[in-house]
mmCIF file of C-alpha atoms in Angstrom:
data_model
loop_
_atom_site.group_PDB
_atom_site.id
_atom_site.type_symbol
_atom_site.label_atom_id
_atom_site.label_comp_id
_atom_site.label_asym_id
_atom_site.label_seq_id
_atom_site.Cartn_x
_atom_site.Cartn_y
_atom_site.Cartn_z
ATOM 1 C CA MET W 1 0.500 -0.346 -0.110
ATOM 2 C CA GLU W 2 1.613 3.246 -1.161
ATOM 3 C CA ALA W 3 2.001 6.137 1.798
ATOM 4 C CA ALA W 4 -0.401 9.199 0.882
ATOM 5 C CA PRO W 5 2.191 11.699 -0.352
ATOM 6 C CA ARG W 6 3.003 14.175 2.522
ATOM 7 C CA SER W 7 1.510 17.245 3.104
ATOM 8 C CA ILE W 8 3.713 20.749 2.610
ATOM 9 C CA PRO W 9 3.030 22.553 5.311
ATOM 10 C CA LYS W 10 2.068 26.497 4.173
ATOM 11 C CA HIS W 11 3.815 28.946 6.355
ATOM 12 C CA VAL W 12 2.259 32.014 6.881
ATOM 13 C CA VAL W 13 4.476 34.535 8.719
ATOM 14 C CA LEU W 14 2.826 38.186 10.713
ATOM 15 C CA VAL W 15 5.260 41.138 10.444
ATOM 16 C CA HIS W 16 4.002 43.838 13.214
ATOM 17 C CA GLY W 17 4.422 47.732 12.069
ATOM 18 C CA ALA W 18 6.102 50.658 14.121
ATOM 19 C CA CYS W 19 6.388 50.737 17.711
ATOM 20 C CA HIS W 20 4.939 47.004 17.862
ATOM 21 C CA GLY W 21 5.838 43.461 17.767
ATOM 22 C CA GLY W 22 4.378 40.178 17.352
ATOM 23 C CA TRP W 23 2.371 40.241 20.134
ATOM 24 C CA CYS W 24 -0.151 42.253 18.161
ATOM 25 C CA TRP W 25 -0.973 39.061 16.145
ATOM 26 C CA TYR W 26 -2.323 36.295 18.826
ATOM 27 C CA LYS W 27 -5.842 36.821 18.244
ATOM 28 C CA VAL W 28 -5.428 36.394 13.853
ATOM 29 C CA ALA W 29 -2.335 33.989 14.737
ATOM 30 C CA ALA W 30 -4.855 31.971 17.630
ATOM 31 C CA ARG W 31 -7.564 31.162 14.945
ATOM 32 C CA LEU W 32 -4.663 30.584 11.972
ATOM 33 C CA ARG W 33 -3.139 27.633 14.072
ATOM 34 C CA SER W 34 -6.695 26.005 14.683
ATOM 35 C CA SER W 35 -8.707 26.547 11.699
ATOM 36 C CA SER W 36 -10.516 23.801 11.196
ATOM 37 C CA SER W 37 -10.235 24.980 7.510
ATOM 38 C CA PRO W 38 -8.816 21.570 5.859
ATOM 39 C CA ALA W 39 -5.714 23.680 5.062
ATOM 40 C CA ALA W 40 -5.389 24.162 8.720
ATOM 41 C CA ALA W 41 -6.914 20.287 9.950
ATOM 42 C CA ALA W 42 -3.938 18.368 7.920
ATOM 43 C CA GLY W 43 -1.477 20.466 10.118
ATOM 44 C CA ALA W 44 -1.089 22.394 7.298
ATOM 45 C CA TYR W 45 -0.562 26.202 8.783
ATOM 46 C CA ARG W 46 3.153 26.803 10.044
ATOM 47 C CA VAL W 47 2.367 30.261 11.965
ATOM 48 C CA ALA W 48 5.545 32.940 13.052
ATOM 49 C CA THR W 49 5.123 36.305 14.869
ATOM 50 C CA PRO W 50 8.877 37.676 14.480
ATOM 51 C CA ASP W 51 9.197 40.547 16.683
ATOM 52 C CA LEU W 52 11.573 42.390 14.343
ATOM 53 C CA ALA W 53 15.114 44.070 16.217
ATOM 54 C CA ALA W 54 14.238 46.691 18.680
ATOM 55 C CA SER W 55 10.591 45.589 18.929
ATOM 56 C CA GLY W 56 8.579 43.705 21.121
ATOM 57 C CA VAL W 57 10.561 41.701 23.599
ATOM 58 C CA ASP W 58 13.374 41.949 21.028
ATOM 59 C CA GLY W 59 16.525 43.109 23.735
ATOM 60 C CA ARG W 60 18.847 45.676 21.577
ATOM 61 C CA ARG W 61 17.386 49.150 21.932
ATOM 62 C CA LEU W 62 16.851 51.291 18.865
ATOM 63 C CA ARG W 63 20.639 53.030 18.577
ATOM 64 C CA GLU W 64 21.379 49.702 18.421
ATOM 65 C CA VAL W 65 19.961 49.471 14.917
ATOM 66 C CA PRO W 66 20.469 52.189 12.194
ATOM 67 C CA THR W 67 18.891 50.687 9.565
ATOM 68 C CA PHE W 68 15.928 48.834 7.876
ATOM 69 C CA ARG W 69 17.850 46.358 7.178
ATOM 70 C CA GLU W 70 19.578 45.643 10.283
ATOM 71 C CA TYR W 71 15.387 45.875 11.294
ATOM 72 C CA THR W 72 13.515 43.689 9.203
ATOM 73 C CA GLY W 73 16.721 41.623 10.246
ATOM 74 C CA PRO W 74 14.476 38.671 11.906
ATOM 75 C CA LEU W 75 12.457 38.159 8.585
ATOM 76 C CA LEU W 76 14.905 37.877 6.688
ATOM 77 C CA GLY W 77 16.106 35.261 9.611
ATOM 78 C CA VAL W 78 12.398 33.707 9.356
ATOM 79 C CA LEU W 79 12.934 33.028 5.920
ATOM 80 C CA ARG W 80 16.417 32.107 5.305
ATOM 81 C CA SER W 81 15.129 29.130 7.958
ATOM 82 C CA LEU W 82 12.968 27.567 5.438
ATOM 83 C CA PRO W 83 13.760 24.523 3.809
ATOM 84 C CA ASP W 84 14.854 24.320 0.118
ATOM 85 C CA GLY W 85 11.732 24.585 -1.701
ATOM 86 C CA GLU W 86 8.897 25.624 0.658
ATOM 87 C CA LYS W 87 7.121 29.337 0.830
ATOM 88 C CA ALA W 88 5.611 31.850 2.894
ATOM 89 C CA VAL W 89 3.100 33.512 3.162
ATOM 90 C CA LEU W 90 4.129 37.247 4.152
ATOM 91 C CA VAL W 91 1.145 39.379 5.637
ATOM 92 C CA GLY W 92 2.875 42.776 6.742
ATOM 93 C CA HIS W 93 0.423 45.343 8.895
ATOM 94 C CA SER W 94 1.901 49.415 8.307
ATOM 95 C CA LEU W 95 5.271 49.677 8.325
ATOM 96 C CA GLY W 96 5.422 45.940 8.101
ATOM 97 C CA GLY W 97 5.095 46.303 3.992
ATOM 98 C CA LEU W 98 7.988 47.534 3.986
ATOM 99 C CA SER W 99 9.889 44.986 5.927
ATOM 100 C CA VAL W 100 7.964 42.034 3.799
ATOM 101 C CA ALA W 101 8.229 44.053 0.639
ATOM 102 C CA LEU W 102 11.769 44.204 1.290
ATOM 103 C CA ALA W 103 12.413 40.000 2.493
ATOM 104 C CA ALA W 104 10.462 39.415 -1.005
ATOM 105 C CA GLU W 105 13.434 41.828 -3.048
ATOM 106 C CA GLU W 106 15.963 39.095 -0.843
ATOM 107 C CA PHE W 107 13.846 35.931 -0.548
ATOM 108 C CA PRO W 108 11.509 35.723 -3.819
ATOM 109 C CA GLU W 109 12.088 32.456 -4.200
ATOM 110 C CA LYS W 110 10.652 31.706 -0.682
ATOM 111 C CA VAL W 111 7.559 34.205 -0.645
ATOM 112 C CA ALA W 112 4.108 32.372 -2.368
ATOM 113 C CA ALA W 113 2.468 36.085 -2.167
ATOM 114 C CA VAL W 114 3.030 38.962 -0.130
ATOM 115 C CA VAL W 115 -0.252 40.620 1.411
ATOM 116 C CA PHE W 116 0.035 44.076 2.832
ATOM 117 C CA LEU W 117 -3.171 45.290 5.970
ATOM 118 C CA CYS W 118 -3.287 48.859 5.698
ATOM 119 C CA ALA W 119 0.669 48.478 4.816
ATOM 120 C CA PHE W 120 2.975 51.082 3.327
ATOM 121 C CA MET W 121 3.607 49.727 -0.633
ATOM 122 C CA PRO W 122 6.698 49.932 -2.242
ATOM 123 C CA ASP W 123 6.426 50.173 -6.416
ATOM 124 C CA CYS W 124 9.569 49.352 -7.795
ATOM 125 C CA THR W 125 10.754 52.816 -9.685
ATOM 126 C CA SER W 126 11.482 54.824 -6.500
ATOM 127 C CA PRO W 127 13.264 54.127 -3.337
ATOM 128 C CA PRO W 128 11.108 52.656 -0.551
ATOM 129 C CA SER W 129 10.928 56.163 1.123
ATOM 130 C CA HIS W 130 8.708 57.240 -1.551
ATOM 131 C CA VAL W 131 5.419 56.288 -0.167
ATOM 132 C CA LEU W 132 6.312 57.183 3.149
ATOM 133 C CA GLN W 133 6.894 60.656 1.878
ATOM 134 C CA GLN W 134 3.769 60.660 0.041
ATOM 135 C CA TYR W 135 1.655 59.934 2.945
ATOM 136 C CA ALA W 136 3.650 63.038 5.134
ATOM 137 C CA ASP W 137 3.627 65.387 2.587
ATOM 138 C CA GLY W 138 -0.201 64.816 1.792
ATOM 139 C CA ASN W 139 -1.089 65.877 5.331
ATOM 140 C CA TRP W 140 -3.065 62.227 5.369
ATOM 141 C CA VAL W 141 -3.758 62.480 9.022
ATOM 142 C CA ALA W 142 -3.081 64.908 12.171
ATOM 143 C CA GLN W 143 -0.024 63.582 14.244
ATOM 144 C CA LEU W 144 -1.734 64.969 17.280
ATOM 145 C CA ASP W 145 0.693 64.074 19.601
ATOM 146 C CA ASN W 146 3.301 61.804 17.998
ATOM 147 C CA GLU W 147 6.677 62.307 18.683
ATOM 148 C CA VAL W 148 9.985 62.317 16.191
ATOM 149 C CA LYS W 149 12.648 63.613 17.661
ATOM 150 C CA PRO W 150 16.465 62.914 16.715
ATOM 151 C CA GLN W 151 18.570 60.003 18.117
ATOM 152 C CA ASP W 152 22.110 61.464 18.280
ATOM 153 C CA ALA W 153 23.522 65.001 17.609
ATOM 154 C CA ASP W 154 24.505 64.829 14.012
ATOM 155 C CA ASP W 155 21.891 62.939 12.384
ATOM 156 C CA LYS W 156 24.091 59.890 11.844
ATOM 157 C CA LEU W 157 20.822 57.494 13.546
ATOM 158 C CA PRO W 158 17.310 57.357 12.235
ATOM 159 C CA ALA W 159 14.773 59.984 14.075
ATOM 160 C CA SER W 160 13.049 57.997 17.012
ATOM 161 C CA PHE W 161 8.804 57.031 16.074
ATOM 162 C CA MET W 162 6.415 56.927 19.142
ATOM 163 C CA PHE W 163 2.684 57.330 18.575
ATOM 164 C CA GLY W 164 1.214 59.684 21.566
ATOM 165 C CA PRO W 165 -1.848 58.185 24.408
ATOM 166 C CA ARG W 166 -4.165 60.465 22.197
ATOM 167 C CA PHE W 167 -3.415 59.331 18.176
ATOM 168 C CA THR W 168 -3.240 55.799 19.792
ATOM 169 C CA GLU W 169 -6.481 56.260 20.854
ATOM 170 C CA GLN W 170 -8.875 57.947 17.717
ATOM 171 C CA ASN W 171 -6.744 56.777 15.042
ATOM 172 C CA VAL W 172 -5.543 53.964 15.821
ATOM 173 C CA TYR W 173 -7.218 51.358 18.409
ATOM 174 C CA GLN W 174 -10.871 53.528 17.943
ATOM 175 C CA LEU W 175 -12.027 50.276 17.180
ATOM 176 C CA CYS W 176 -10.421 47.822 19.147
ATOM 177 C CA SER W 177 -12.011 46.549 22.558
ATOM 178 C CA LYS W 178 -11.170 48.244 25.950
ATOM 179 C CA GLU W 179 -8.876 45.891 26.905
ATOM 180 C CA ASP W 180 -6.800 45.474 23.556
ATOM 181 C CA ILE W 181 -6.201 49.108 23.890
ATOM 182 C CA ILE W 182 -4.823 48.670 27.413
ATOM 183 C CA LEU W 183 -3.060 45.930 25.983
ATOM 184 C CA GLY W 184 -1.561 47.967 22.819
ATOM 185 C CA LYS W 185 -0.498 51.086 25.051
ATOM 186 C CA SER W 186 1.197 49.359 28.057
ATOM 187 C CA LEU W 187 3.297 47.043 25.155
ATOM 188 C CA ILE W 188 4.684 49.504 22.371
ATOM 189 C CA ARG W 189 8.077 51.090 21.868
ATOM 190 C CA VAL W 190 10.072 53.822 20.866
ATOM 191 C CA GLY W 191 10.343 52.904 17.029
ATOM 192 C CA SER W 192 11.423 54.523 14.024
ATOM 193 C CA VAL W 193 10.098 54.346 10.192
ATOM 194 C CA PHE W 194 14.006 54.256 9.587
ATOM 195 C CA LEU W 195 13.012 57.652 6.824
ATOM 196 C CA GLU W 196 17.094 58.834 5.990
ATOM 197 C CA ASP W 197 18.322 55.076 5.436
ATOM 198 C CA LEU W 198 15.092 54.110 2.821
ATOM 199 C CA GLN W 199 15.827 57.293 1.303
ATOM 200 C CA ILE W 200 19.128 56.372 -0.005
ATOM 201 C CA GLN W 201 17.956 52.984 -1.065
ATOM 202 C CA GLN W 202 17.483 51.701 -5.071
ATOM 203 C CA PRO W 203 14.200 51.074 -5.797
ATOM 204 C CA LEU W 204 12.955 47.052 -5.237
ATOM 205 C CA SER W 205 13.844 45.381 -8.331
ATOM 206 C CA LYS W 206 11.556 44.655 -10.956
ATOM 207 C CA ILE W 207 12.508 41.297 -11.164
ATOM 208 C CA ARG W 208 12.744 40.218 -7.629
ATOM 209 C CA TYR W 209 10.235 41.828 -5.643
ATOM 210 C CA GLY W 210 7.858 42.753 -8.342
ATOM 211 C CA SER W 211 7.872 39.720 -9.943
ATOM 212 C CA VAL W 212 6.297 38.052 -6.430
ATOM 213 C CA PRO W 213 2.369 37.737 -5.967
ATOM 214 C CA LYS W 214 0.803 40.545 -4.267
ATOM 215 C CA VAL W 215 -3.033 40.856 -2.304
ATOM 216 C CA TYR W 216 -3.461 44.247 -0.449
ATOM 217 C CA ILE W 217 -5.824 44.306 2.143
ATOM 218 C CA VAL W 218 -7.618 47.498 2.427
ATOM 219 C CA CYS W 219 -9.420 48.512 6.101
ATOM 220 C CA LYS W 220 -12.159 51.239 5.543
ATOM 221 C CA GLU W 221 -11.749 52.544 8.914
ATOM 222 C CA ASP W 222 -8.581 53.081 9.148
ATOM 223 C CA ARG W 223 -7.555 56.410 10.299
ATOM 224 C CA THR W 224 -4.257 56.289 10.608
ATOM 225 C CA LEU W 225 -3.391 55.263 6.625
ATOM 226 C CA PRO W 226 -7.292 56.540 5.561
ATOM 227 C CA GLU W 227 -8.601 54.273 2.625
ATOM 228 C CA GLY W 228 -8.280 57.017 0.321
ATOM 229 C CA PHE W 229 -4.361 56.548 0.874
ATOM 230 C CA GLN W 230 -3.985 53.322 0.512
ATOM 231 C CA ARG W 231 -5.787 53.320 -2.569
ATOM 232 C CA TRP W 232 -3.373 55.336 -4.355
ATOM 233 C CA MET W 233 -0.773 53.124 -3.160
ATOM 234 C CA VAL W 234 -2.508 49.932 -4.877
ATOM 235 C CA SER W 235 -3.127 52.801 -8.032
ATOM 236 C CA ASN W 236 0.481 53.610 -7.997
ATOM 237 C CA SER W 237 2.048 49.731 -8.101
ATOM 238 C CA PRO W 238 -0.633 47.322 -9.440
ATOM 239 C CA VAL W 239 -1.497 44.113 -6.676
ATOM 240 C CA ASP W 240 -2.924 40.724 -9.208
ATOM 241 C CA GLU W 241 -5.404 40.877 -6.062
ATOM 242 C CA MET W 242 -7.304 43.262 -3.579
ATOM 243 C CA LYS W 243 -9.237 42.372 -0.812
ATOM 244 C CA GLU W 244 -11.739 44.733 1.543
ATOM 245 C CA ILE W 245 -12.641 44.835 4.869
ATOM 246 C CA ASP W 246 -16.213 46.862 5.549
ATOM 247 C CA ASP W 247 -14.867 47.897 9.708
ATOM 248 C CA ALA W 248 -11.330 47.294 10.482
ATOM 249 C CA ASP W 249 -9.154 50.332 11.808
ATOM 250 C CA HIS W 250 -5.703 50.371 11.551
ATOM 251 C CA MET W 251 -5.256 47.717 13.935
ATOM 252 C CA ALA W 252 -7.564 45.005 11.933
ATOM 253 C CA MET W 253 -5.928 42.222 13.473
ATOM 254 C CA LEU W 254 -7.138 43.006 16.701
ATOM 255 C CA SER W 255 -11.061 45.080 15.555
ATOM 256 C CA THR W 256 -11.566 42.605 13.022
ATOM 257 C CA PRO W 257 -9.554 38.944 13.803
ATOM 258 C CA ASP W 258 -12.201 36.744 12.125
ATOM 259 C CA LYS W 259 -11.615 39.264 9.175
ATOM 260 C CA VAL W 260 -8.522 39.015 8.423
ATOM 261 C CA ALA W 261 -7.727 35.407 9.338
ATOM 262 C CA ALA W 262 -9.833 34.356 6.815
ATOM 263 C CA CYS W 263 -8.524 36.729 4.378
ATOM 264 C CA ILE W 264 -4.917 35.365 4.737
ATOM 265 C CA MET W 265 -6.388 31.606 4.372
ATOM 266 C CA ASP W 266 -7.940 32.814 1.330
ATOM 267 C CA ILE W 267 -4.375 34.435 0.065
ATOM 268 C CA ALA W 268 -2.872 31.106 1.249
ATOM 269 C CA GLU W 269 -4.833 28.578 -0.646
ATOM 270 C CA LYS W 270 -4.876 30.493 -3.776
ATOM 271 C CA TYR W 271 -0.832 31.714 -4.145
ATOM 272 C CA SER W 272 0.529 28.963 -1.751
#
C-alpha cells in the first residue's frame, strides 16, 4: 500500500508595524493555528510572528539598529531558515509592508505571496521611502501627540517615532476593545520609520520583488493610513488582488481578527 503523499505545510509569517511587536497578531495567529479549514486540519499552517529588531521583546535598543535592513533582520532570518522548496505567505501591517517587501526582494524564491494589510507598499521605480514621503507630504492625518525625535546630535541615526496616547486611541485602535487598547498602550515601544535610511536605498527590483504575487487588504475605517491613501498606493503599484474589510480600523488584526484570518487563509490557499 502506497503511503499518502506528504503534505507540505503552508507557512504564514505575520509582520508587525512601527512601535509594535509580534504580540499584536495574537488573535489572528490563534485563529490560523486552530482553523477548521481543510488545510489547517491537515496541519498545513505554520504561523510565525517575529519581533523585528528593537521591537516587542527583542532585547536591542533602537540606537543599536541604525538601518532598516537590520531592523528587518529577524524576518529575513525566518525566510533564510525555510527548507529548500518551501515558501511562505508574508503579511505586513503598516510599516511592516516595507519589511515584507524587502524580504521578497531578498528571497523571492521563498515567498508565495506578499500581503499588505493597510500597509505601506513600495513600487519598483522609487526608493522605498517614496510612500512614506507621499504620506507625510499629503497631510493625510493630523499627527496629534505623536513624537518624532532625533536620536543623536549629528543625525547619524534615524529619528525615533512614538505613537502618542491620544493618537493611539483616536486613530490607531479606535474600533478595538478597551482591553486591546490598554494592551497596546502598555506594550508599544519607541521605534522608527527609518526614513533617512530608506531615502538612500535603490528601488526594489521588478525581477525579484516585482515577480512575487501581491495582495492588498484595504481597511476602510483606518484613520492612520486612510482608505484613500491605501487605494493611492494600489493605483501607484498595481497588485494581483485587492480585498476589503469594511469595519476594520488600523489595528485590523485586533478589531476584526476573524475577517483578517479569513483573508489570509484564502490567500494562502490560492497562492501557496
